[in-house]
C-alpha positions as a printed Julia matrix, in Angstrom:
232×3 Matrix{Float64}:
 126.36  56.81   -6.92
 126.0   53.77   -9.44
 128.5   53.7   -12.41
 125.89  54.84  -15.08
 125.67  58.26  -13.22
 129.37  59.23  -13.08
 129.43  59.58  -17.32
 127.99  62.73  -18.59
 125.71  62.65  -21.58
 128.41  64.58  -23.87
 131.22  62.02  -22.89
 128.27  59.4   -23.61
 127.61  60.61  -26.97
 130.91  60.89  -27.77
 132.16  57.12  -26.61
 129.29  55.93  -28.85
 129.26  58.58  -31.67
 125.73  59.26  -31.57
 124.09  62.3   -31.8
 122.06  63.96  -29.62
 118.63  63.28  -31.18
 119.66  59.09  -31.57
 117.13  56.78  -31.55
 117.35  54.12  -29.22
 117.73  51.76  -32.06
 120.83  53.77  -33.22
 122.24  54.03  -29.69
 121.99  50.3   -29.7
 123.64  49.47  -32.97
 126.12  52.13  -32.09
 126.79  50.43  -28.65
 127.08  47.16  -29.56
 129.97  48.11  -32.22
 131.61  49.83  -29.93
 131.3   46.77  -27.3
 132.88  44.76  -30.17
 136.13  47.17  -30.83
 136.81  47.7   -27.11
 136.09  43.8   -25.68
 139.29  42.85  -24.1
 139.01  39.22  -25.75
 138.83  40.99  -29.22
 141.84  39.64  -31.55
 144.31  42.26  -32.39
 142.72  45.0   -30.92
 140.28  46.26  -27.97
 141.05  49.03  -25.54
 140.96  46.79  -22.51
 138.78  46.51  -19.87
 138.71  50.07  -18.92
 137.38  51.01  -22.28
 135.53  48.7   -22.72
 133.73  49.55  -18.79
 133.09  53.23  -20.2
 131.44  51.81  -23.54
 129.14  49.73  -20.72
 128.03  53.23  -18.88
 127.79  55.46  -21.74
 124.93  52.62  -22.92
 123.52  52.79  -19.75
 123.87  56.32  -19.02
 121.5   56.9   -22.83
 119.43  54.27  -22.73
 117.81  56.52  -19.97
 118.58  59.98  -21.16
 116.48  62.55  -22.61
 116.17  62.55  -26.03
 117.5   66.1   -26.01
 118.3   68.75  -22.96
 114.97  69.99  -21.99
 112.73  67.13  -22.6
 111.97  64.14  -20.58
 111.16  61.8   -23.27
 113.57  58.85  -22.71
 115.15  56.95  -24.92
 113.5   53.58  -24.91
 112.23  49.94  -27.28
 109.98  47.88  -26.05
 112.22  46.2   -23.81
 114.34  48.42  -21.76
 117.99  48.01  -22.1
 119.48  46.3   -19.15
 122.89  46.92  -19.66
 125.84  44.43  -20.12
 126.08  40.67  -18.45
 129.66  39.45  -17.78
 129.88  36.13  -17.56
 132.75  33.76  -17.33
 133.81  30.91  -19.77
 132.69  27.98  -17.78
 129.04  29.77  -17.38
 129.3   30.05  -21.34
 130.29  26.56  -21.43
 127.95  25.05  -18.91
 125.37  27.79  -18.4
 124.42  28.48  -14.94
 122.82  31.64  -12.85
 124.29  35.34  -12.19
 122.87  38.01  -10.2
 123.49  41.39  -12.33
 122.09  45.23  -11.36
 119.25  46.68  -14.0
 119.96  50.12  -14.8
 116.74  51.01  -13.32
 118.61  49.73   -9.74
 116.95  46.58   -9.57
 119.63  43.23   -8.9
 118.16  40.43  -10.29
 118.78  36.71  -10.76
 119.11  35.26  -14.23
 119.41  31.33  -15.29
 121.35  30.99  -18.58
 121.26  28.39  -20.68
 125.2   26.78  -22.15
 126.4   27.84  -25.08
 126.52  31.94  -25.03
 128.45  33.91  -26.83
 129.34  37.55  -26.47
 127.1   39.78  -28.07
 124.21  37.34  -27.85
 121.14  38.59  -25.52
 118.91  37.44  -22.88
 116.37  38.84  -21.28
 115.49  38.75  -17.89
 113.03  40.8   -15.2
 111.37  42.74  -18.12
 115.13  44.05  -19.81
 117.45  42.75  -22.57
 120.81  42.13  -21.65
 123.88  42.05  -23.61
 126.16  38.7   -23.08
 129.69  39.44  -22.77
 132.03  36.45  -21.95
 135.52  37.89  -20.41
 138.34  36.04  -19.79
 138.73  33.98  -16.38
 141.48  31.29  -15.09
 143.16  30.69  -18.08
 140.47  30.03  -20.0
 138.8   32.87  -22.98
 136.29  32.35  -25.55
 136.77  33.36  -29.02
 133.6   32.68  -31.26
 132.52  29.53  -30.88
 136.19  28.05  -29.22
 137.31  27.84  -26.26
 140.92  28.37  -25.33
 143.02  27.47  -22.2
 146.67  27.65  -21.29
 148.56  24.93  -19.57
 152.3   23.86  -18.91
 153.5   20.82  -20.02
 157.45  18.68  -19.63
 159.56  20.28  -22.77
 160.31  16.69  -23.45
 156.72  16.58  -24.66
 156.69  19.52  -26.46
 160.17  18.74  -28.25
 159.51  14.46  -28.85
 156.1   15.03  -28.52
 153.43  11.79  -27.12
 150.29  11.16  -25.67
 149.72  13.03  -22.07
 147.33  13.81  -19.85
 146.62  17.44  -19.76
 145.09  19.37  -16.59
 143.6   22.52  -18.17
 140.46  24.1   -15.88
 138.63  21.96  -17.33
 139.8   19.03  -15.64
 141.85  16.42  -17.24
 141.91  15.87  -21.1
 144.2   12.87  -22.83
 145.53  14.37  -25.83
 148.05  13.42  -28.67
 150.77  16.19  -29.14
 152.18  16.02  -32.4
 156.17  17.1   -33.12
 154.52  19.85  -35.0
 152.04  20.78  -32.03
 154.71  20.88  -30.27
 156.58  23.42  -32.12
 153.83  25.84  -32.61
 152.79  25.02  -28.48
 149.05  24.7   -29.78
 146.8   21.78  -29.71
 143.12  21.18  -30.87
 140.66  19.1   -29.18
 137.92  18.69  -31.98
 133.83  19.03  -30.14
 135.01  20.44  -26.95
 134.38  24.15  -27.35
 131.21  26.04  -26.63
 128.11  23.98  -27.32
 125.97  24.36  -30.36
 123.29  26.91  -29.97
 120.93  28.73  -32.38
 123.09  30.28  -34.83
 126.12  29.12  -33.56
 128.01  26.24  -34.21
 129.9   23.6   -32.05
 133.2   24.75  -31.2
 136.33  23.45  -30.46
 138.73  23.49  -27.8
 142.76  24.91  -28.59
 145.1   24.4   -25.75
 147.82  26.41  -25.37
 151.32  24.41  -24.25
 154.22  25.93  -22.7
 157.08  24.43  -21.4
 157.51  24.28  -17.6
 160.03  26.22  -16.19
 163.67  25.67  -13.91
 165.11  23.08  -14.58
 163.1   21.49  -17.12
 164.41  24.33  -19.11
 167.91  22.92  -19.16
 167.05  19.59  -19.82
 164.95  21.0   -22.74
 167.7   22.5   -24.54
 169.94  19.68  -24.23
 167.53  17.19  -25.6
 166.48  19.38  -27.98
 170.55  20.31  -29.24
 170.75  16.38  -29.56
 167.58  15.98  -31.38
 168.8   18.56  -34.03
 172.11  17.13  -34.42
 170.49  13.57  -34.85
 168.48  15.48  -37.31
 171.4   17.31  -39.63
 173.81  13.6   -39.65
């Protein structure tokens, strides 16, 4: 049994607040604010993935449900909802191809062009598709940026320097400022998600932490004679 059949149509409704005479265009405004609130990338909030799964198949489960018990008109626009499209960072970043399931059943392969963002659509064997990018080793999207995490020596973080980073995006030479350093965040200016329609170039922000064992000792020492340099 696919995902969209294990949701009732009253646990449906209620996930998306819609009533049971909603027009499709209200079950798709309804579903794509709820998509918003529950995204796991969403800043200060979102339900996780396992909300934000349910908000997924209550979509799917009304975009083919009768418009009220009894009836058998569905609940339809001139494209058929096809449900949501996870894909990765990179595939944001780079585009690429995914194979995703239609409601209907159908798996289907999609190109995708760089530079998506979540909530954006495609559309693809006859549906429309809503883009969500979720998080993927170590790297996110938020809006148009893209963010990564790497480790770096403490020295660099405390003196800070030019270094070579290896983020998942290969290799980047940055300049890590004393004050970078102290708030462990760097910005690489052009190197987020491309430009696209309504969306502007965005940057890339690297996250730095300091590497662990016995780096750790080495940072604290260097960084209890830095501040006592500092105070004479």
């Amino acid at each position: 049994m696919s995902r969209d059949q294990l949701i009732t149509l009253a646990r449906a409704r209620e996930v998306l607040g819609v009533q049971p005479l909603a027009t499709a265009d209200q079950v798709r405004r309804a579903y794509r604010e709820a998509a918003k609130n529950a995204h796991p990338d969403r800043v200060g909030g979102g339900g996780g993935g396992d909300q934000f799964r349910e908000v997924v198949d209550a979509y799917n489960r009304l975009s083919y449900a009768p418009v009220a018990e009894g009836t058998s008109a569905p609940v339809s626009a001139p494209i058929e909802p096809g449900g949501m499209l996870v894909i990765s960072p990179m595939v944001a970043l780079l585009g690429g191809s995914a194979t995703h399931r239609l409601v209907d059943g159908r798996r289907i392969r999609v190109r995708l062009p760089a530079g998506l963002r979540t909530r954006d659509t495609v559309r693809a064997g006859g549906a429309e598709l809503l883009v969500a990018v979720t998080p993927d080793a170590g790297m996110q999207v938020r809006g148009n940026d893209l963010w990564v995490s790497v480790t770096v020596d403490p020295r660099t973080m405390i003196e800070g320097g030019r270094v070579a980073l290896e983020t998942p995006l290969g290799r980047r030479i940055v300049w890590v400022t004393r004050k970078a350093g102290e708030r462990g965040l760097v910005r690489i200016v052009g190197q987020g998600l491309p430009a696209r329609g309504r969306h502007a170039q965005g940057h890339l922000f690297v996250r730095l932490s300091a590497t662990s064992g016995q780096s750790d000792s080495a940072a604290s020492a260097l960084l209890r004679r830095f501040t006592a340099a500092w105070a004479a």
